[in-house]
mmCIF file of C-alpha atoms in Angstrom:
data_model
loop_
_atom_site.group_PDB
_atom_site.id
_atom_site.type_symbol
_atom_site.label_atom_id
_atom_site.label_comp_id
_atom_site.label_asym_id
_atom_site.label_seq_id
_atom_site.Cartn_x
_atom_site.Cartn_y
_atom_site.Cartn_z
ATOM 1 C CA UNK A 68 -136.212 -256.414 134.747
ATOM 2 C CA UNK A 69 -135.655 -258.364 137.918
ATOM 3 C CA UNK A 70 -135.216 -261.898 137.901
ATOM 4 C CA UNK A 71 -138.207 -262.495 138.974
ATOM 5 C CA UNK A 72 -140.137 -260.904 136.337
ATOM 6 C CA UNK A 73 -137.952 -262.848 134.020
ATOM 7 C CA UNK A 74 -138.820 -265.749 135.346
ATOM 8 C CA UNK A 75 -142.344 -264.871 135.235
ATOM 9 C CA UNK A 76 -145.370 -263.829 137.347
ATOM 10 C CA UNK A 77 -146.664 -266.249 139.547
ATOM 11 C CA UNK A 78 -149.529 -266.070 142.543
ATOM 12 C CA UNK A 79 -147.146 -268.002 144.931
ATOM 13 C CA UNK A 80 -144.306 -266.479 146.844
ATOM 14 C CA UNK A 81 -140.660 -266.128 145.616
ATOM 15 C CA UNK A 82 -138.173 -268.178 147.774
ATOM 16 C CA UNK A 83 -136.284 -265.075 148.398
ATOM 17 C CA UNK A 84 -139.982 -263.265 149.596
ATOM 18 C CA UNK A 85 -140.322 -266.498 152.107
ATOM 19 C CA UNK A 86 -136.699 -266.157 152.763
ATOM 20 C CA UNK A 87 -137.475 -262.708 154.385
ATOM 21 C CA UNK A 88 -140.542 -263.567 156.180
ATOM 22 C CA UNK A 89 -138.129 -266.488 158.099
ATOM 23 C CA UNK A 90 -136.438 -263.783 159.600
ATOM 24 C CA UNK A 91 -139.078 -261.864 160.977
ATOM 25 C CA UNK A 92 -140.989 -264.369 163.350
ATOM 26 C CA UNK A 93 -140.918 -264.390 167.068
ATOM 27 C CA UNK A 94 -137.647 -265.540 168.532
ATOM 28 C CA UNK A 95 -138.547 -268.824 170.295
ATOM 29 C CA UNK A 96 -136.764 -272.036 171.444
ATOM 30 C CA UNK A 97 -139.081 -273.559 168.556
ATOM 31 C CA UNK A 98 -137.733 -270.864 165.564
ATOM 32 C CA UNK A 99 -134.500 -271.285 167.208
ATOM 33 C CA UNK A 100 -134.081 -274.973 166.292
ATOM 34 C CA UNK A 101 -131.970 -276.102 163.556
ATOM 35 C CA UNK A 102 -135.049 -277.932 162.211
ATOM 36 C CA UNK A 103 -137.193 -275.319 161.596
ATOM 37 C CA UNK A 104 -134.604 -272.741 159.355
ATOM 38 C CA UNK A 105 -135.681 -273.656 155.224
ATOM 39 C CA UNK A 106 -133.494 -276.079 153.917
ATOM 40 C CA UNK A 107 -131.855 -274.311 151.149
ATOM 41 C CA UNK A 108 -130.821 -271.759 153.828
ATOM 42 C CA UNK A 109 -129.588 -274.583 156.038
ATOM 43 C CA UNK A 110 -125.596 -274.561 155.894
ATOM 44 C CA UNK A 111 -125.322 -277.436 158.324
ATOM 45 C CA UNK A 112 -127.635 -279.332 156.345
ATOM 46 C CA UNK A 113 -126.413 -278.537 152.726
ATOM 47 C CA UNK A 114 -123.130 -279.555 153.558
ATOM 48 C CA UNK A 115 -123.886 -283.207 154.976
ATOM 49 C CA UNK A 116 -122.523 -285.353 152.602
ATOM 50 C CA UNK A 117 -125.960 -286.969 151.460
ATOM 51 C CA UNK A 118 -126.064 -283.427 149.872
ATOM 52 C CA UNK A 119 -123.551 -283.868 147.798
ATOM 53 C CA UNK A 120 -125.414 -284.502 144.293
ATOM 54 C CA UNK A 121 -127.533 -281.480 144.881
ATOM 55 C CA UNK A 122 -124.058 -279.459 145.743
ATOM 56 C CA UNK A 123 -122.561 -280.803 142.379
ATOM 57 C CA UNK A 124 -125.585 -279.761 140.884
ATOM 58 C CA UNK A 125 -125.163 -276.456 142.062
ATOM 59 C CA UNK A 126 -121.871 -275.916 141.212
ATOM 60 C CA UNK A 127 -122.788 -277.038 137.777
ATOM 61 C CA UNK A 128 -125.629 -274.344 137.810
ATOM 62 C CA UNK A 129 -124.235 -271.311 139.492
ATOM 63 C CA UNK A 130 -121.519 -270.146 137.105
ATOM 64 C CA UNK A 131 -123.712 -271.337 133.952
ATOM 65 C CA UNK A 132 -126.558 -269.244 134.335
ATOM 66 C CA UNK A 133 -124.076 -266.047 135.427
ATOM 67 C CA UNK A 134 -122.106 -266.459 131.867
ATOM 68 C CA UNK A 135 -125.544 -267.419 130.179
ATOM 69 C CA UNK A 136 -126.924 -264.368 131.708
ATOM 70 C CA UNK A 137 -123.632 -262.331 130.648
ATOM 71 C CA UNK A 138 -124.001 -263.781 127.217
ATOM 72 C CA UNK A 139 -120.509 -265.428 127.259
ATOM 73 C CA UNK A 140 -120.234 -267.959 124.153
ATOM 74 C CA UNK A 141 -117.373 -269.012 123.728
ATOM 75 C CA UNK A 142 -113.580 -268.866 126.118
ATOM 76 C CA UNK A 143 -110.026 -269.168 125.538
ATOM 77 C CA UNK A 144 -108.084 -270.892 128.530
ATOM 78 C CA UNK A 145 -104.983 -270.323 129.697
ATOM 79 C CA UNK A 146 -103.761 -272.987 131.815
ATOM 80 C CA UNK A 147 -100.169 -272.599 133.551
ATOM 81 C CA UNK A 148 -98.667 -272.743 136.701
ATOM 82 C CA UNK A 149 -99.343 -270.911 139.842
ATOM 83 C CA UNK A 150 -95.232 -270.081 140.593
ATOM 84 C CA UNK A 151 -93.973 -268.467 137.628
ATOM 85 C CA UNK A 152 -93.547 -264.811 138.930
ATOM 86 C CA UNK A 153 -93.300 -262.061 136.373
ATOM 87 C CA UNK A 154 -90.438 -260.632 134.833
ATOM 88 C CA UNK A 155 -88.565 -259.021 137.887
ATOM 89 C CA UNK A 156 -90.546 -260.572 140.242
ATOM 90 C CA UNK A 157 -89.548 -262.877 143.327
ATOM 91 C CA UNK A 158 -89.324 -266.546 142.959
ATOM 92 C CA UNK A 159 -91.364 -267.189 145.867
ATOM 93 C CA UNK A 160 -91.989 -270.607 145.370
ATOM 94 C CA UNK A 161 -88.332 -271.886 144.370
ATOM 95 C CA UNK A 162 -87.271 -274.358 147.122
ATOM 96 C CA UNK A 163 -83.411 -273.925 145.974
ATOM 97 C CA UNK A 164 -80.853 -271.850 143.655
ATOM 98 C CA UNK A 165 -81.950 -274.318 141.125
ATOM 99 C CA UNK A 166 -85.673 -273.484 141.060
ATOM 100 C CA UNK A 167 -85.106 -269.674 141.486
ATOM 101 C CA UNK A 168 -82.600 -270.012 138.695
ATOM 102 C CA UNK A 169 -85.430 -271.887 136.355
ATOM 103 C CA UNK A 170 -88.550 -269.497 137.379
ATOM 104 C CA UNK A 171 -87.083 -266.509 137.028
ATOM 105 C CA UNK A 172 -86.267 -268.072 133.335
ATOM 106 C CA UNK A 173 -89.423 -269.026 132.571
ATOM 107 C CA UNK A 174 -91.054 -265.510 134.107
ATOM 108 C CA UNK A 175 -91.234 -264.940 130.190
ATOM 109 C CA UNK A 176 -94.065 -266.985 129.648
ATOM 110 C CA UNK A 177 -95.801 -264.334 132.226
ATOM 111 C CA UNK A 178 -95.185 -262.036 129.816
ATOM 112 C CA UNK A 179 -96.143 -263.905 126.760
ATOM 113 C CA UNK A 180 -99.595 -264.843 128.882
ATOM 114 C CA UNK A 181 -100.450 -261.545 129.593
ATOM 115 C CA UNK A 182 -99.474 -260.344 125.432
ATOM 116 C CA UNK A 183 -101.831 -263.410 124.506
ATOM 117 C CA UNK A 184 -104.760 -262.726 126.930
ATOM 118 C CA UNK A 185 -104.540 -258.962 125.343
ATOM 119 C CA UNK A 186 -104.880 -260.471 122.096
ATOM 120 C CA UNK A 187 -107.539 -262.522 122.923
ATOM 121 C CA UNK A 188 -109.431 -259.797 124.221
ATOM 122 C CA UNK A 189 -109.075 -257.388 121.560
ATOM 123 C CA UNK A 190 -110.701 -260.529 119.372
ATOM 124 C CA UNK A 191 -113.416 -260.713 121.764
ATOM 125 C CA UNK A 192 -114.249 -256.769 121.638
ATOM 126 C CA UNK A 193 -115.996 -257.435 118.325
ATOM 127 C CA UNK A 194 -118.514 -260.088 119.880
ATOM 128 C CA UNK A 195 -118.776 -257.408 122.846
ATOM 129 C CA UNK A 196 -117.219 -259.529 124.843
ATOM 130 C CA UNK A 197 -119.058 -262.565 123.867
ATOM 131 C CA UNK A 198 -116.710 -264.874 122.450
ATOM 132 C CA UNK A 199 -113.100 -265.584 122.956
ATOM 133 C CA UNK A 200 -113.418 -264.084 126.676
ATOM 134 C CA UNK A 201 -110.043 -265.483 128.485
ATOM 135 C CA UNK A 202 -110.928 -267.408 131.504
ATOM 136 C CA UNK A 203 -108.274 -268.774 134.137
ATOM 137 C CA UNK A 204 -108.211 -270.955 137.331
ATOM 138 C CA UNK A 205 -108.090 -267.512 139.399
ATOM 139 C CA UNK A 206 -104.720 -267.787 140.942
ATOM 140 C CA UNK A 207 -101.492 -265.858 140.802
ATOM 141 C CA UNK A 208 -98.577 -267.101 138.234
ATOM 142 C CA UNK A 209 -99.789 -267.654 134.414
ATOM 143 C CA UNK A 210 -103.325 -267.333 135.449
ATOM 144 C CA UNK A 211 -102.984 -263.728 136.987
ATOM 145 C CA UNK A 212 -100.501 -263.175 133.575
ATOM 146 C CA UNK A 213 -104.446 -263.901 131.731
ATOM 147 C CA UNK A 214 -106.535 -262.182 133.751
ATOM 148 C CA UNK A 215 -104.025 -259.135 133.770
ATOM 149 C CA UNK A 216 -103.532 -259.247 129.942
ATOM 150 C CA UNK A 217 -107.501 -259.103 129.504
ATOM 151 C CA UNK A 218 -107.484 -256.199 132.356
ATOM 152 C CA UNK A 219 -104.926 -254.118 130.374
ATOM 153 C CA UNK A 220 -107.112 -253.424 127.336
ATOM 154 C CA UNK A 221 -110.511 -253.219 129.385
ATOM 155 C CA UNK A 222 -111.634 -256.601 128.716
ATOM 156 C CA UNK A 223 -113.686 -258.920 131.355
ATOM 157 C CA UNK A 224 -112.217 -262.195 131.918
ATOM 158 C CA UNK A 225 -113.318 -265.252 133.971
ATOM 159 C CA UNK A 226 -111.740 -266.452 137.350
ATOM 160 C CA UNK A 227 -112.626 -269.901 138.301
ATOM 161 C CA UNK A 228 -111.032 -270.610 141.822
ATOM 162 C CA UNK A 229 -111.297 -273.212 143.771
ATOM 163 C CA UNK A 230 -110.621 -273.928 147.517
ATOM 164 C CA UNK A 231 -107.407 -275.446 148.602
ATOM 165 C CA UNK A 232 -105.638 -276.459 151.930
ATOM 166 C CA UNK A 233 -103.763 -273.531 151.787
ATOM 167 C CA UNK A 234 -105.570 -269.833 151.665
ATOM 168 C CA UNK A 235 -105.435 -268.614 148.151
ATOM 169 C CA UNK A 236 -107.522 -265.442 146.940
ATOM 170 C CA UNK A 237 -108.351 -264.359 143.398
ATOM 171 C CA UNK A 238 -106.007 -261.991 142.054
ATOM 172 C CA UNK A 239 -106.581 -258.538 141.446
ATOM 173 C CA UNK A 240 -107.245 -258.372 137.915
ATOM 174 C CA UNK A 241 -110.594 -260.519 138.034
ATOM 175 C CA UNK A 242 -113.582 -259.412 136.535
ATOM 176 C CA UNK A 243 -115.486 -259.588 140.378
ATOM 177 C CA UNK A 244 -119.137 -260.521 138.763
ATOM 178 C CA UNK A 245 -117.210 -263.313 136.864
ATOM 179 C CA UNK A 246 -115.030 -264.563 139.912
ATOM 180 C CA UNK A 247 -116.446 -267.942 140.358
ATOM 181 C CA UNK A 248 -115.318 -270.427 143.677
ATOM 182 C CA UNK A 249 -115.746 -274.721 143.710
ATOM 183 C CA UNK A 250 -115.311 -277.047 145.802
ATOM 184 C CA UNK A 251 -115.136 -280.158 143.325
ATOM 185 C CA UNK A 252 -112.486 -280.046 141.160
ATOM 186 C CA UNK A 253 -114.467 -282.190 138.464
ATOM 187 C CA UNK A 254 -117.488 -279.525 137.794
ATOM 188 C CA UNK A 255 -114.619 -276.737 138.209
ATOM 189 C CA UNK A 256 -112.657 -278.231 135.017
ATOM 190 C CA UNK A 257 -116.045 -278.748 133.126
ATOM 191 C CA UNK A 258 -116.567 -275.145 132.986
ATOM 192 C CA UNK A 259 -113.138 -274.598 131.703
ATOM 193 C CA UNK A 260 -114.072 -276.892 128.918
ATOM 194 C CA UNK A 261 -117.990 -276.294 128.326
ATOM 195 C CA UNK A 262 -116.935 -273.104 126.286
ATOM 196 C CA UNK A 263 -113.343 -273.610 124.959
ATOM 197 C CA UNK A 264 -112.537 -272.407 121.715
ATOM 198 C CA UNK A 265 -108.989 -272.701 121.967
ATOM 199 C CA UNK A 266 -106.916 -274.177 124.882
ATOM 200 C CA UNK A 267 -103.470 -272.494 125.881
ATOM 201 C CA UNK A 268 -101.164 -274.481 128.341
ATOM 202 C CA UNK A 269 -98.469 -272.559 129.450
ATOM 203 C CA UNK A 270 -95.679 -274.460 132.112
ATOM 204 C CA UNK A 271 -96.943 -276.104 135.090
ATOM 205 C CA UNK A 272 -96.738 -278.523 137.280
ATOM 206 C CA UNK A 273 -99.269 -281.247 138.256
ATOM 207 C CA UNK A 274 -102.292 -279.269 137.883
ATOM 208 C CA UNK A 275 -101.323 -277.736 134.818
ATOM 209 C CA UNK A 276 -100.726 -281.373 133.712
ATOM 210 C CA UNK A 277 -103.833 -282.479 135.295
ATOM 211 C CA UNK A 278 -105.916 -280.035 132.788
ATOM 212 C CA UNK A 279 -104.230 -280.305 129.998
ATOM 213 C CA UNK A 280 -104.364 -284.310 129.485
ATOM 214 C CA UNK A 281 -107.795 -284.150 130.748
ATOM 215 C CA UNK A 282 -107.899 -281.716 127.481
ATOM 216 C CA UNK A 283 -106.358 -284.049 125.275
ATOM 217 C CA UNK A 284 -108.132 -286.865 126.500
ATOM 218 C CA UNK A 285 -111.721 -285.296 126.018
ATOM 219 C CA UNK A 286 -110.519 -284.436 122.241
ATOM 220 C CA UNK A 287 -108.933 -287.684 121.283
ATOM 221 C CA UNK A 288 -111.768 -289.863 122.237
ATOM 222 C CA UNK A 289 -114.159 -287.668 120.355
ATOM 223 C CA UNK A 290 -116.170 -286.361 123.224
ATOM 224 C CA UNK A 291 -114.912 -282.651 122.460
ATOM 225 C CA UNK A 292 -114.314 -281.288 119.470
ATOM 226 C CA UNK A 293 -111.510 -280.462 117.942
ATOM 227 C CA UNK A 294 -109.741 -277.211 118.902
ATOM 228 C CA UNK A 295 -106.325 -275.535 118.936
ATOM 229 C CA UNK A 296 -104.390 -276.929 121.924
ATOM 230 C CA UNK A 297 -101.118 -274.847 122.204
ATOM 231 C CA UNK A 298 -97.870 -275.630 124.545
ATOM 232 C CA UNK A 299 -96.412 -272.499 125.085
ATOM 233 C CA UNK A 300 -92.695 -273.152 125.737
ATOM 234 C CA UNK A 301 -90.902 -275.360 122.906
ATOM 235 C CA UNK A 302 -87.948 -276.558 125.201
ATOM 236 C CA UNK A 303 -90.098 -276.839 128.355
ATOM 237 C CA UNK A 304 -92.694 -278.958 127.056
ATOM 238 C CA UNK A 305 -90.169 -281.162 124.613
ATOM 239 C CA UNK A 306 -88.740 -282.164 128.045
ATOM 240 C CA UNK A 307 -91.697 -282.653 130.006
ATOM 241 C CA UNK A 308 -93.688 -284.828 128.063
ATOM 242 C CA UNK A 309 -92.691 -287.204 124.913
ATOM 243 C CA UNK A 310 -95.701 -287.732 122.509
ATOM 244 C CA UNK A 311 -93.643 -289.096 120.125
ATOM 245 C CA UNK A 312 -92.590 -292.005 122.572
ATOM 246 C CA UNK A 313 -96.012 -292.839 123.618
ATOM 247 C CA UNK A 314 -96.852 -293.390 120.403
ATOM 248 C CA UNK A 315 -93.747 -295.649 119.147
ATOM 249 C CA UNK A 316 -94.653 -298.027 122.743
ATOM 250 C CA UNK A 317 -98.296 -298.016 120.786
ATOM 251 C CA UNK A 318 -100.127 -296.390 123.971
ATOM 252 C CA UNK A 319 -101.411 -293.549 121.491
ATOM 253 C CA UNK A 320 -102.233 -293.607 118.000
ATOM 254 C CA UNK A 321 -99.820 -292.175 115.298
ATOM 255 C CA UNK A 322 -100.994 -288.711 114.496
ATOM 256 C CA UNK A 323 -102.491 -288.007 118.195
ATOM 257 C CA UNK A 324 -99.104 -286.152 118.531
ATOM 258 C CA UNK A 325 -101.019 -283.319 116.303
ATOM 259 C CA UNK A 326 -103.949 -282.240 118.458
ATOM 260 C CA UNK A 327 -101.180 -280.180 119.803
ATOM 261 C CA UNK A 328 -99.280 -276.938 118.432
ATOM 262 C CA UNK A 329 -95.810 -275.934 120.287
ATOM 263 C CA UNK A 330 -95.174 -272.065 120.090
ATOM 264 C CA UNK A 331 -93.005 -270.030 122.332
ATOM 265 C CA UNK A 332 -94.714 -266.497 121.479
ATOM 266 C CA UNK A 333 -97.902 -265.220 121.692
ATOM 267 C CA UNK A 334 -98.474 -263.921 117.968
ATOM 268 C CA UNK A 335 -97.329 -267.622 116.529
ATOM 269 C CA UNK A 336 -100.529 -268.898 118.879
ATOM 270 C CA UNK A 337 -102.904 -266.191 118.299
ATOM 271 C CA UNK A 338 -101.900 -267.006 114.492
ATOM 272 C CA UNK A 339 -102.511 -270.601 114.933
ATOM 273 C CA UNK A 340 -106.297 -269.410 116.293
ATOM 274 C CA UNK A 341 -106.977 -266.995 113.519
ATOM 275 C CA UNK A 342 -106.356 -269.833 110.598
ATOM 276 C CA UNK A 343 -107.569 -272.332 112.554
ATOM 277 C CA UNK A 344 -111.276 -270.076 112.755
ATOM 278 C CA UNK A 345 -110.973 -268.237 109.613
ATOM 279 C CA UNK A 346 -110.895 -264.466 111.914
ATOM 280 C CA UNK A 347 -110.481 -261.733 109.686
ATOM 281 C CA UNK A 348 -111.539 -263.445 106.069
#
């Protein structure tokens, strides 16, 4: 069925029909103008900046009907930075012996991404790929360490890229029909969310951060539910961020500490899902 027959029959033309027909008239300085090409196919006027609700709003709408379409439920994030290589790998980022010396340390958690992804995945083969599907910002690092885990047991898993000063491209292990690309960062972390089931965060750096208090922030005021949110890396994380200090200064509440679960494998977080959900009872 095409979507236009799931959409319905109607007597007046398709867009895409009129689309066509826009292409076929006589070439004349009046066709030629800039005024006269349909709006929606008007780049130079869907990117002027009064445009910018409808672009949000399209954003918004793009990759929701794709996964609605897909029948995509429910997601498992894996948030992590974009410079830990994997096991063996070059250190490309590091800036010094010091940052080599630390990312080729933490090129476990590459490992322990891709082992968690694969678990993920083989959860989500009972839905038919429906729930639990692993979805990642895209990139290369912890997020290619998802996508490739989901990859290695035949598994689709969600990209969701966005464009940066610097050229990036999707990595390789993508599902392509579920390789999404933003421009706004704020409708790009609502799909991570709209879906979430569970919420790894592997180390980062600002992003990473970025996402993952955005995370905590969205559970702790009540305006998401409660799910597992897991820091993978005990001695990383224990260093980069003190709960426990935030809430003897009184800036958080006592007990806030335990939206979050530390682990530093991916069977103790996988386990941490399955109880949390009931799988398997």
């Amino acid at each position: 069925m095409t979507p236009m027959e799931k959409a319905g029959w109607t007597p007046l033309p398709h867009s895409d029909e009129d689309l066509e027909r826009s292409k076929s008239v006589p070439d004349t300085p009046q066709t030629r103008a800039e005024t006269y090409r349909l709006a929606w196919n008007d780049p130079d006027f869907m990117t002027r900046r009064e445009l910018r609700a409808v672009r949000l709003q399209l954003e918004l709408l793009k990759p929701e009907m794709i996964l609605a379409e897909r029948g995509i439920r429910s997601t498992v994030i894996l948030f992590g930075g974009a410079r830990l290589p994997e096991p063996g790998g070059e250190a490309w980022a590091a800036k010094n012996e010091t940052q080599r010396k630390n990312l080729e340390e933490n090129s476990k958690y590459y490992e322990e991404a891709r082992k968690f992804a694969r678990l993920c995945s083989q959860q989500s083969a009972i839905s038919y790929y429906r729930e639990y599907v692993v979805v990642t910002g895209g990139g290369p690092g912890v997020m290619e360490a998802g996508n490739r885990g989901a990859d290695d047991v035949g598994a689709p898993s969600i990209g969701l890229n966005i464009v940066l000063p610097h050229e990036q491209a999707p990595n390789i292990y993508v599902t392509p029909e579920l390789c999404f690309n933003f421009h706004y960062f704020a409708i790009r972390k609502m799909h991570f969310v709209m879906r979430a089931k569970a919420v790894a965060v592997f180390p980062g750096g600002f992003g990473t951060m970025d996402e993952f208090f955005e995370t905590l922030t969205l559970i702790q005021t009540g305006r998401m539910e409660r799910v597992p949110v897991i820091l993978f890396g005990k001695s990383f994380w224990k260093r980069a961020i003190d709960l426990d200090f935030l809430a003897e200064q009184g800036t958080i509440s006592p007990g806030d500490q335990d939206i979050i679960d530390f682990v530093d494998t991916a069977d103790e977080a996988w386990g941490i899902i399955s109880r949390f959900y009931k799988l398997g009872e």
